[in-house]
XYZ file of C-alpha atoms in Angstrom:
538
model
C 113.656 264.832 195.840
C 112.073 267.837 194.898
C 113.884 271.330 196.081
C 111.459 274.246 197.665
C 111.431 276.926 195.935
C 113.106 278.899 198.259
C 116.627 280.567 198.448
C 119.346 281.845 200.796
C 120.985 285.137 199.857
C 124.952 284.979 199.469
C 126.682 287.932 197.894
C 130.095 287.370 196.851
C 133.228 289.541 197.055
C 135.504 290.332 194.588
C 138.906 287.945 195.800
C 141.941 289.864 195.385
C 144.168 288.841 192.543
C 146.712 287.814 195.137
C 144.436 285.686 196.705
C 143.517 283.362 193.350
C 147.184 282.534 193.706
C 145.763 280.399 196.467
C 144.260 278.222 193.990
C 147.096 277.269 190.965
C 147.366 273.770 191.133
C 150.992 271.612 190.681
C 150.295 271.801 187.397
C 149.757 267.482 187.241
C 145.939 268.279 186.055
C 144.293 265.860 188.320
C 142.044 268.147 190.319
C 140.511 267.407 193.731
C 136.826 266.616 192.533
C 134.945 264.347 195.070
C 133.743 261.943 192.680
C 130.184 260.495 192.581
C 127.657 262.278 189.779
C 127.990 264.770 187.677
C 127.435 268.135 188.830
C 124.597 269.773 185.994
C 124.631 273.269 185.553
C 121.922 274.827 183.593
C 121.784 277.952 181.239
C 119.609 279.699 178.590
C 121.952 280.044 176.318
C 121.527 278.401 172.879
C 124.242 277.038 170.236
C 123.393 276.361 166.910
C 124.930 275.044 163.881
C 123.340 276.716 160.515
C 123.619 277.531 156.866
C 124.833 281.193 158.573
C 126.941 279.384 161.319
C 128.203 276.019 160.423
C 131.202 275.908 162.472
C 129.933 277.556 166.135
C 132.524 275.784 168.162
C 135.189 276.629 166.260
C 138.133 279.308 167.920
C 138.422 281.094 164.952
C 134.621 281.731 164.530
C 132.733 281.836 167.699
C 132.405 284.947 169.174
C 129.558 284.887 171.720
C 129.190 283.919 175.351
C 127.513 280.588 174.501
C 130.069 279.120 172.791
C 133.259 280.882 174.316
C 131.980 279.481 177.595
C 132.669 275.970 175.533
C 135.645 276.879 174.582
C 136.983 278.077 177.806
C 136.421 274.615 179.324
C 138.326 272.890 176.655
C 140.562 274.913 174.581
C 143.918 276.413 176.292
C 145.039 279.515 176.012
C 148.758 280.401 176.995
C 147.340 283.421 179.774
C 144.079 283.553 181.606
C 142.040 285.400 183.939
C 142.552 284.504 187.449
C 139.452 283.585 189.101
C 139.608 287.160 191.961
C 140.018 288.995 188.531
C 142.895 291.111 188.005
C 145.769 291.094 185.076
C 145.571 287.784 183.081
C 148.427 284.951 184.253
C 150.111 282.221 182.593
C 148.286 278.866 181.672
C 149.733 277.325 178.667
C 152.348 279.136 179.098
C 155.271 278.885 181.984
C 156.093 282.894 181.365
C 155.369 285.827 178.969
C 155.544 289.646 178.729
C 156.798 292.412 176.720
C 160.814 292.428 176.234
C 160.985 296.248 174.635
C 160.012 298.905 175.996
C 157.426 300.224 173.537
C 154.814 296.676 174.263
C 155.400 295.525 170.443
C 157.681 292.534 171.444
C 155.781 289.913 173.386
C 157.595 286.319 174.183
C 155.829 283.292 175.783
C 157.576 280.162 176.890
C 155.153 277.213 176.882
C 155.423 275.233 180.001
C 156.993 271.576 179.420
C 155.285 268.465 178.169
C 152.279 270.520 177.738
C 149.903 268.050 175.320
C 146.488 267.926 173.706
C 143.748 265.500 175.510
C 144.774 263.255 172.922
C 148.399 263.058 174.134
C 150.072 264.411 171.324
C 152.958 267.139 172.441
C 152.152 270.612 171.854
C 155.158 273.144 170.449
C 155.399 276.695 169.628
C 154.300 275.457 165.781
C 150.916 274.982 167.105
C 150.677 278.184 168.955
C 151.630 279.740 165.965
C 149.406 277.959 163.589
C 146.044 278.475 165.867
C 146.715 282.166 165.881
C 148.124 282.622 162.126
C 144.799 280.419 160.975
C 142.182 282.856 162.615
C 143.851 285.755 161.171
C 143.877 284.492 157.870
C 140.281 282.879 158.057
C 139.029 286.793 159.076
C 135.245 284.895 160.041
C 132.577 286.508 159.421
C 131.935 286.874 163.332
C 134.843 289.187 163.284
C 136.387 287.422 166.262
C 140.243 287.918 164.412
C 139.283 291.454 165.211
C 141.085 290.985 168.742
C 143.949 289.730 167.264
C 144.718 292.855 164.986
C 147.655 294.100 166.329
C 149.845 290.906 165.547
C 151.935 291.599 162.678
C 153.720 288.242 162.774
C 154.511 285.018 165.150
C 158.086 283.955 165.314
C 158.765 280.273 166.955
C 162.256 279.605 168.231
C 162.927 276.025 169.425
C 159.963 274.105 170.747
C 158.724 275.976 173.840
C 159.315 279.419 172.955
C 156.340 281.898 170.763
C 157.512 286.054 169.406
C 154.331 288.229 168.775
C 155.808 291.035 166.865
C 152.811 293.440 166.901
C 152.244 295.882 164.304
C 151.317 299.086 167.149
C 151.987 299.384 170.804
C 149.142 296.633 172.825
C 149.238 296.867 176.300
C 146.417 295.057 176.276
C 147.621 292.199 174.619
C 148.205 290.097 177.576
C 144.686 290.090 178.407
C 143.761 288.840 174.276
C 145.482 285.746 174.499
C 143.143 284.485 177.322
C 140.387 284.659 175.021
C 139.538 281.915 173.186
C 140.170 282.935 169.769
C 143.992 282.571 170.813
C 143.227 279.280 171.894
C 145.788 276.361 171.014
C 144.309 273.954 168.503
C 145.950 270.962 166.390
C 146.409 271.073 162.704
C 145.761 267.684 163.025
C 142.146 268.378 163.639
C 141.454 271.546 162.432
C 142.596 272.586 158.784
C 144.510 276.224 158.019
C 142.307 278.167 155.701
C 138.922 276.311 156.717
C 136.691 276.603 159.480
C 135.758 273.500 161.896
C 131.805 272.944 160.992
C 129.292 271.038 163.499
C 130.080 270.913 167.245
C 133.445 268.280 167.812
C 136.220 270.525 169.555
C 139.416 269.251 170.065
C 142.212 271.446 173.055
C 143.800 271.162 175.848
C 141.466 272.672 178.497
C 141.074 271.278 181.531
C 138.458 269.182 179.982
C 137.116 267.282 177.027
C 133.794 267.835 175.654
C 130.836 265.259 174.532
C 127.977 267.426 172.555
C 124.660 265.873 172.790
C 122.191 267.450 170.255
C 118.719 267.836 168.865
C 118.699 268.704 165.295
C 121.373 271.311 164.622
C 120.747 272.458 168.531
C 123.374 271.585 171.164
C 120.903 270.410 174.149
C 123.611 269.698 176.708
C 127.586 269.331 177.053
C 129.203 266.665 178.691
C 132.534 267.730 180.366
C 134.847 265.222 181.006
C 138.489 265.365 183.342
C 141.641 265.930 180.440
C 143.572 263.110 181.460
C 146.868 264.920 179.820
C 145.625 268.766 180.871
C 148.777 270.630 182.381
C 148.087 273.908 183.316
C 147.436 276.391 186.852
C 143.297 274.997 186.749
C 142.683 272.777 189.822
C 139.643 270.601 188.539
C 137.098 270.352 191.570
C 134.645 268.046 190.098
C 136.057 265.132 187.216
C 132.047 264.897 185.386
C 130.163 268.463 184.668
C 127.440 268.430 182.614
C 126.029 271.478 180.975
C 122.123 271.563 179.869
C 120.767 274.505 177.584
C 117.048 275.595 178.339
C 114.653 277.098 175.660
C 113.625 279.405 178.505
C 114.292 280.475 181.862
C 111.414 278.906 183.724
C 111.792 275.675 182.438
C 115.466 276.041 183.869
C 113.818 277.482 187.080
C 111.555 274.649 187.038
C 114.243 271.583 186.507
C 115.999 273.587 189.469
C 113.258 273.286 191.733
C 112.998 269.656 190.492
C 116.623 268.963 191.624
C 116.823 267.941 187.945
C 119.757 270.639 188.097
C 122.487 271.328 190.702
C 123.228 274.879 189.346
C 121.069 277.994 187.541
C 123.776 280.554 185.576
C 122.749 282.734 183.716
C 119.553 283.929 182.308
C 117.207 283.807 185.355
C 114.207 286.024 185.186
C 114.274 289.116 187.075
C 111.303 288.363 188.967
C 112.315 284.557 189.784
C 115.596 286.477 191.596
C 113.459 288.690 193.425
C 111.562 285.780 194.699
C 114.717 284.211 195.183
C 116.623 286.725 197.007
C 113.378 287.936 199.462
C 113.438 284.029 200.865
C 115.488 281.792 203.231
C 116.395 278.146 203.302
C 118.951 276.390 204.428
C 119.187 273.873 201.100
C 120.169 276.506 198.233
C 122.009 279.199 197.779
C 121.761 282.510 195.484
C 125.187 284.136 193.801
C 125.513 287.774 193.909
C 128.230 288.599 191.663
C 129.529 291.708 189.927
C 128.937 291.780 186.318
C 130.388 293.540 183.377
C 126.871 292.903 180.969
C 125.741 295.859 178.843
C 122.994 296.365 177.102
C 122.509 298.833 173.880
C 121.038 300.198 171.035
C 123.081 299.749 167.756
C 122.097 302.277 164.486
C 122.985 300.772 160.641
C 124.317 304.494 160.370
C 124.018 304.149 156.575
C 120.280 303.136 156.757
C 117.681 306.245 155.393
C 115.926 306.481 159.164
C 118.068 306.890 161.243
C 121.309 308.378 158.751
C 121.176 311.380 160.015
C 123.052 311.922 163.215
C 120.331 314.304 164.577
C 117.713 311.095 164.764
C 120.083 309.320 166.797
C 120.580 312.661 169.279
C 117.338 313.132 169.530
C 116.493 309.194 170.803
C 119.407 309.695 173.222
C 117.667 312.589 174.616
C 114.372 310.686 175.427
C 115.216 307.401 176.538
C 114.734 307.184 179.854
C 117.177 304.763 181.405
C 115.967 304.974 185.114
C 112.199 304.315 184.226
C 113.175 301.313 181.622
C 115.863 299.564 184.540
C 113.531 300.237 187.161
C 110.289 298.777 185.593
C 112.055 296.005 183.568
C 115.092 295.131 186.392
C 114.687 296.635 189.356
C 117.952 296.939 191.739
C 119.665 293.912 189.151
C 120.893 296.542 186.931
C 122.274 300.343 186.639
C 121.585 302.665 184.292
C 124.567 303.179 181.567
C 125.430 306.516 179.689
C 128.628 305.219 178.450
C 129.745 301.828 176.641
C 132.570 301.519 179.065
C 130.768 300.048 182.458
C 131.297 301.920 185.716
C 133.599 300.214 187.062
C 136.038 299.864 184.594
C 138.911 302.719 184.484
C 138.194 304.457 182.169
C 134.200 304.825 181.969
C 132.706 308.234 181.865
C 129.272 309.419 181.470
C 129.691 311.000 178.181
C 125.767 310.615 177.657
C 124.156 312.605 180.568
C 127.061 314.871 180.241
C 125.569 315.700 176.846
C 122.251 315.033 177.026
C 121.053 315.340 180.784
C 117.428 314.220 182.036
C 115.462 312.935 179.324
C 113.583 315.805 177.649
C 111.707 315.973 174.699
C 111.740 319.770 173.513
C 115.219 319.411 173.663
C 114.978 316.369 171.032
C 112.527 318.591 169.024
C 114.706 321.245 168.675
C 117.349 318.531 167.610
C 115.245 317.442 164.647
C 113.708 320.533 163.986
C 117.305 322.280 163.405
C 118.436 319.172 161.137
C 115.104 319.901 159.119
C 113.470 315.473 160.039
C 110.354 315.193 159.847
C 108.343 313.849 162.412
C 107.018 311.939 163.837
C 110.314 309.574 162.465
C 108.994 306.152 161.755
C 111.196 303.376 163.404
C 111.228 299.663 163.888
C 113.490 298.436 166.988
C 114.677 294.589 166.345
C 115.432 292.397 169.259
C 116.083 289.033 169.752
C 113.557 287.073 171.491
C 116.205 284.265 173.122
C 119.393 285.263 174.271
C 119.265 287.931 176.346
C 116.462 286.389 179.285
C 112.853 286.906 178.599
C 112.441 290.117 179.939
C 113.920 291.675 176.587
C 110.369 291.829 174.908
C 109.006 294.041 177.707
C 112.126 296.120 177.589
C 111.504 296.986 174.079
C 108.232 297.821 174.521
C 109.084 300.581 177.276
C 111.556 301.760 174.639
C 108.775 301.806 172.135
C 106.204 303.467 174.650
C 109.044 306.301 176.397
C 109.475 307.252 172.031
C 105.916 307.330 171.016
C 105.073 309.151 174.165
C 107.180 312.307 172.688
C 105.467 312.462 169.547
C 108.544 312.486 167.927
C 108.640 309.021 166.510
C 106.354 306.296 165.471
C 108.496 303.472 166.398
C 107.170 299.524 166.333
C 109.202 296.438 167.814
C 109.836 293.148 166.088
C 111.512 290.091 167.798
C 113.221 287.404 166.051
C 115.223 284.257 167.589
C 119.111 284.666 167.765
C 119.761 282.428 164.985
C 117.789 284.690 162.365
C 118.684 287.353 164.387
C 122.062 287.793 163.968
C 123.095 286.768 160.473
C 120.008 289.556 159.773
C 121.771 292.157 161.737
C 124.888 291.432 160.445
C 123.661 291.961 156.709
C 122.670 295.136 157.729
C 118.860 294.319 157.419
C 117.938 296.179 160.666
C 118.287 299.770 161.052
C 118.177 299.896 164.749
C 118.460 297.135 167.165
C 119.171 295.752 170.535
C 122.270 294.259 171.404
C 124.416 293.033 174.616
C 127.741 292.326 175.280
C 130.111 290.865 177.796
C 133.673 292.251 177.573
C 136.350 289.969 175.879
C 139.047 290.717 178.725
C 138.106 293.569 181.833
C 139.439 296.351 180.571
C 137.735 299.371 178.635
C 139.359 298.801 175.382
C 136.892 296.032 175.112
C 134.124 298.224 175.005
C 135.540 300.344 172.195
C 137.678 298.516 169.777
C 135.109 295.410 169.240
C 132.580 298.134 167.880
C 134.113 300.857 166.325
C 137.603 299.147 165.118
C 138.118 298.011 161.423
C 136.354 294.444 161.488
C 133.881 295.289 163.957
C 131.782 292.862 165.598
C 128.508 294.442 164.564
C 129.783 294.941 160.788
C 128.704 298.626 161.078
C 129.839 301.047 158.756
C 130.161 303.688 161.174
C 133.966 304.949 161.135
C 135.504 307.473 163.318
C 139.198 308.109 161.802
C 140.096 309.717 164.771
C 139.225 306.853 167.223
C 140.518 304.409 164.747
C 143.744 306.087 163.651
C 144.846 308.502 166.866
C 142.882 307.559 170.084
C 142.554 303.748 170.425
C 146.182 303.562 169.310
C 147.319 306.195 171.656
C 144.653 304.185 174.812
C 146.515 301.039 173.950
C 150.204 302.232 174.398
C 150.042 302.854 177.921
C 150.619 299.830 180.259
C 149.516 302.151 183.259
C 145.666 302.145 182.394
C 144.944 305.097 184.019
C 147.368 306.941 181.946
C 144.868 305.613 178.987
C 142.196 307.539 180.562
C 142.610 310.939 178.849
C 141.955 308.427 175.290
C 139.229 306.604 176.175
C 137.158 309.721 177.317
C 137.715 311.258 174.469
C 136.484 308.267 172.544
C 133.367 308.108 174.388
C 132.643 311.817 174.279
C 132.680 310.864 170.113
C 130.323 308.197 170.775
C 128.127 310.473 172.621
C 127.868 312.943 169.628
C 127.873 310.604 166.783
C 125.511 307.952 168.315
C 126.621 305.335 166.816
C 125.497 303.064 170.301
C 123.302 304.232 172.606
C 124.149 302.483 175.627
C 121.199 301.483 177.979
C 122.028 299.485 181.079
C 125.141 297.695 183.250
C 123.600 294.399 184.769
C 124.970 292.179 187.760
C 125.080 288.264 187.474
C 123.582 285.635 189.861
C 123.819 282.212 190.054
C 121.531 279.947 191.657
C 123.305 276.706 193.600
C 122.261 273.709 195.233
C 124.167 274.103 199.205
C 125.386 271.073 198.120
C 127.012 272.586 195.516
C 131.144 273.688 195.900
C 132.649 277.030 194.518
C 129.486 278.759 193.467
C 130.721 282.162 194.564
C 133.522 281.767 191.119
C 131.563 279.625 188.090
C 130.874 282.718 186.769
C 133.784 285.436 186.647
C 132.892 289.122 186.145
C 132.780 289.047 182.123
C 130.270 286.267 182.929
C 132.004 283.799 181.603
C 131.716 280.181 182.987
C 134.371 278.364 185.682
C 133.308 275.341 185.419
C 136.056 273.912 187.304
C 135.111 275.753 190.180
C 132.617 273.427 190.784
C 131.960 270.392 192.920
C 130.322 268.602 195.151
C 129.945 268.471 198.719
C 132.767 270.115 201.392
C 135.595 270.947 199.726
C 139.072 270.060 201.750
């Protein structure tokens, strides 16, 4: 039967954290899922396998939202965010937290006759080998970069895991719910090697079938972990998880009923249509979202090496024209790379910089003796980010031009040439987004301008690396970190290393058949996927 076109608006509400409580299952695994068909969920997204990327599936390489929403589905990790948000709980893991007083001692206790979905028992020797193989494998993705502060893991008896770390990490709690801590077998996955194609092996609340075209995953089937012990309560046994080239063919197998569920990347103007009509058959997902969008500089590269090019492009762009003509009321502008409504966040950019103003950038340029007009080329990538990132660029291209300061062209290239270009340092400037590892402003910091950084910049700031984000991550009490983290971002506002353009929301599209909508998608937009079901749930 084919679905109209038409939608029902539902925002939903942050849940408290004491509220998720509500939802920890016994612990047996078996979920309360209805039965019947699989529920489909669709998404833009795209996972490849390449020359670049053989092993995308793999804990110890991936590092994007694509494939950690895989991961999270299937791979265990001993905490995890509750679905309300809030400070990360225990999953594999019956208990943990700091025992000294400095957060440089942290002890888990697995919980008992915890297995892999192939039955074999898991023991502290595999906690310990999942996280001692990404550190030594150091990808090139630079996901072992969240994992930094562990100087060692110590295993006593079979249940029991010792992170010494090597500096004070109150925010390690929060980095062993991501997936690069994730518990994997060395019977499947070898120490010093990465895991190539797309097979993944946990003990997630589900198993995973890949189904693929070429080196292209096309859809996931998620299947129930008969041996999954853990606080997940499973509402549907069979989800299946289709990857579009493009949003409107996802918009169009939607409309089709081909699909029960849209996440993300719809177009901006297929929500607007979305949210202005009213049916009783579907429902549309308001959630809060933790996205941000960015310019990134090869600081090293001749164009833009000197700090006063980069000053000068922060003093033009103008972030209310490009959200409102590209987004409309889906997105805010950013000055900082630590969102809004993180503690934390301060507007470090239009405390420096103001309204957009172009004399202002002259004088910049002038003083540093560039020549203009400075000749630019911003690189983008034409598929990962939802199709409105062409026209994006090209307001950034038009709001530079229009100074006369630079001479700036756009190129787009697909996300697998994309990134292994970017990370070669082959672009000089070039669009990026990110969704935060864990909620919490060191997130926004440490992944970029850390050693091992995700972006493989050569940007370096001794006194964020050695003094401040040491000094954030000692306090427990996050708003004691504040004092750190706005100092860091008043750097970043100087140096320019990121110019940060937007904070977006998140909406998912659902079926009113469809169960648990409101939480598929938590605020780092990561995917629930056992949040889902169909019809009433009990």
């Amino acid at each position: 039967m084919k679905r109209k076109p038409l939608i029902s608006t539902v925002v939903a509400a942050i849940v408290a954290p004491l509220l998720a409580a509500c939802g920890v299952s016994d612990g047996s695994g078996s979920g309360s899922g209805s039965g019947g068909d699989a529920v489909i969920v669709g998404t833009t997204d795209q996972v490849t396998a390449s020359g670049e990327a053989p092993a995308p599936l793999d804990p110890a390489y991936a590092y994007d939202i694509a494939t950690w929403n895989i991961l999270r589905q299937t791979v265990q990790t001993l905490m995890i965010q509750p679905k309300g948000g809030g400070d990360p709980v225990p999953e594999a893991a019956e208990q943990c937290g700091f025992t000294d007083t400095r957060s440089r001692r942290y002890v888990c206790t697995l919980r008992e006759d915890l297995r892999f979905a192939d039955g074999d028992r898991i023991t502290s020797k595999d906690v310990k080998f999942s996280v001692d193989r990404a550190l030594s494998i150091q990808a090139d993705s630079g996901v072992f970069s969240i994992l930094s502060t562990v100087d060692s893991v110590e295993t006593q008896g079979e249940r029991k895991v010792i992170f010494h770390l090597n500096a004070p990490d109150a925010t390690f709690p929060f980095k062993l719910s991501t997936p690069v801590a994730g518990i994997v077998s060395a019977r499947e996955y070898e120490k010093n090697e990465l895991r190539p194609g797309f097979a993944v092996d946990g003990s997630g609340p589900y198993t995973m079938e890949a189904h693929l075209e070429g080196d292209e995953l096309r859809s996931a089937t998620f299947l129930a972990n008969p041996h999954y012990t853990g606080t997940l309560k499973r509402s549907s046994e069979e989800i299946e998880l289709r990857f579009f080239t493009d949003a409107a063919s996802m918009s169009a197998a939607f409309d089709e009923s081909d699909i029960d569920v849209m996440t993300r990347t719809m177009s901006p103007s297929r929500i607007r249509e979305l949210a202005r009509a009213f049916t009783d058959n579907v429902n549309l997902v308001e959630l809060p979202g933790l996205e941000i969008r960015y310019l990134a500089f090869d600081t090293d590269a001749p164009s833009v090496e000197n700090k006063a090019v980069r000053q000068a492009m922060a003093q033009v762009i103008d972030r209310s024209e490009l959200v409102s003509k590209v987004y409309g009321t889906q997105a805010d502008p950013l000055y900082s790379l630590v969102p809004a409504s993180l503690s934390g966040h301060t507007n470090s950019f239009l405390n420096k910089y103001g309204e957009p103003d172009t004399e202002a950038a002259r004088s910049l340029l002038e003083e540093a003796g560039v020549t203009t007009p400075v000749k630019l080329t911003l690189h983008y990538t034409t598929d990962h980010y939802g199709p409105q990132t062409k026209q994006e660029f090209a307001i950034l291209r038009q709001q530079l031009n229009a100074t006369g300061l630079f001479d700036t062209a756009i190129v787009g290239t697909p996300w697998k040439d994309f990134r292994p270009a970017q990370m070669k340092g082959e672009y000089a400037v070039y669009g990026m987004g990110w969704f935060p590892d864990y909620p919490d402003a060191d997130s926004y910091i440490a992944p970029f301008l850390d050693k091992d950084n995700t972006l493989n910049s050569p940007y370096v700031s001794s006194k964020i690396r050695t003094t401040l984000l040491p000094e954030s991550r000692s306090h427990a009490d996050r708003i004691d970190a504040v004092s750190s983290l706005t100092a860091i971002q008043d750097i970043v506002a100087e140096d320019v290393p990121l110019l940060p353009l937007w904070q977006g929301k998140q909406y998912v599209g659902a079926g009113d058949h469809v169960t648990g909508a409101a939480y598929v998608v938590n605020t780092g937009a990561s995917l629930q996927l056992w949040e889902i079901g169909r019809g009433i749930k009990e």
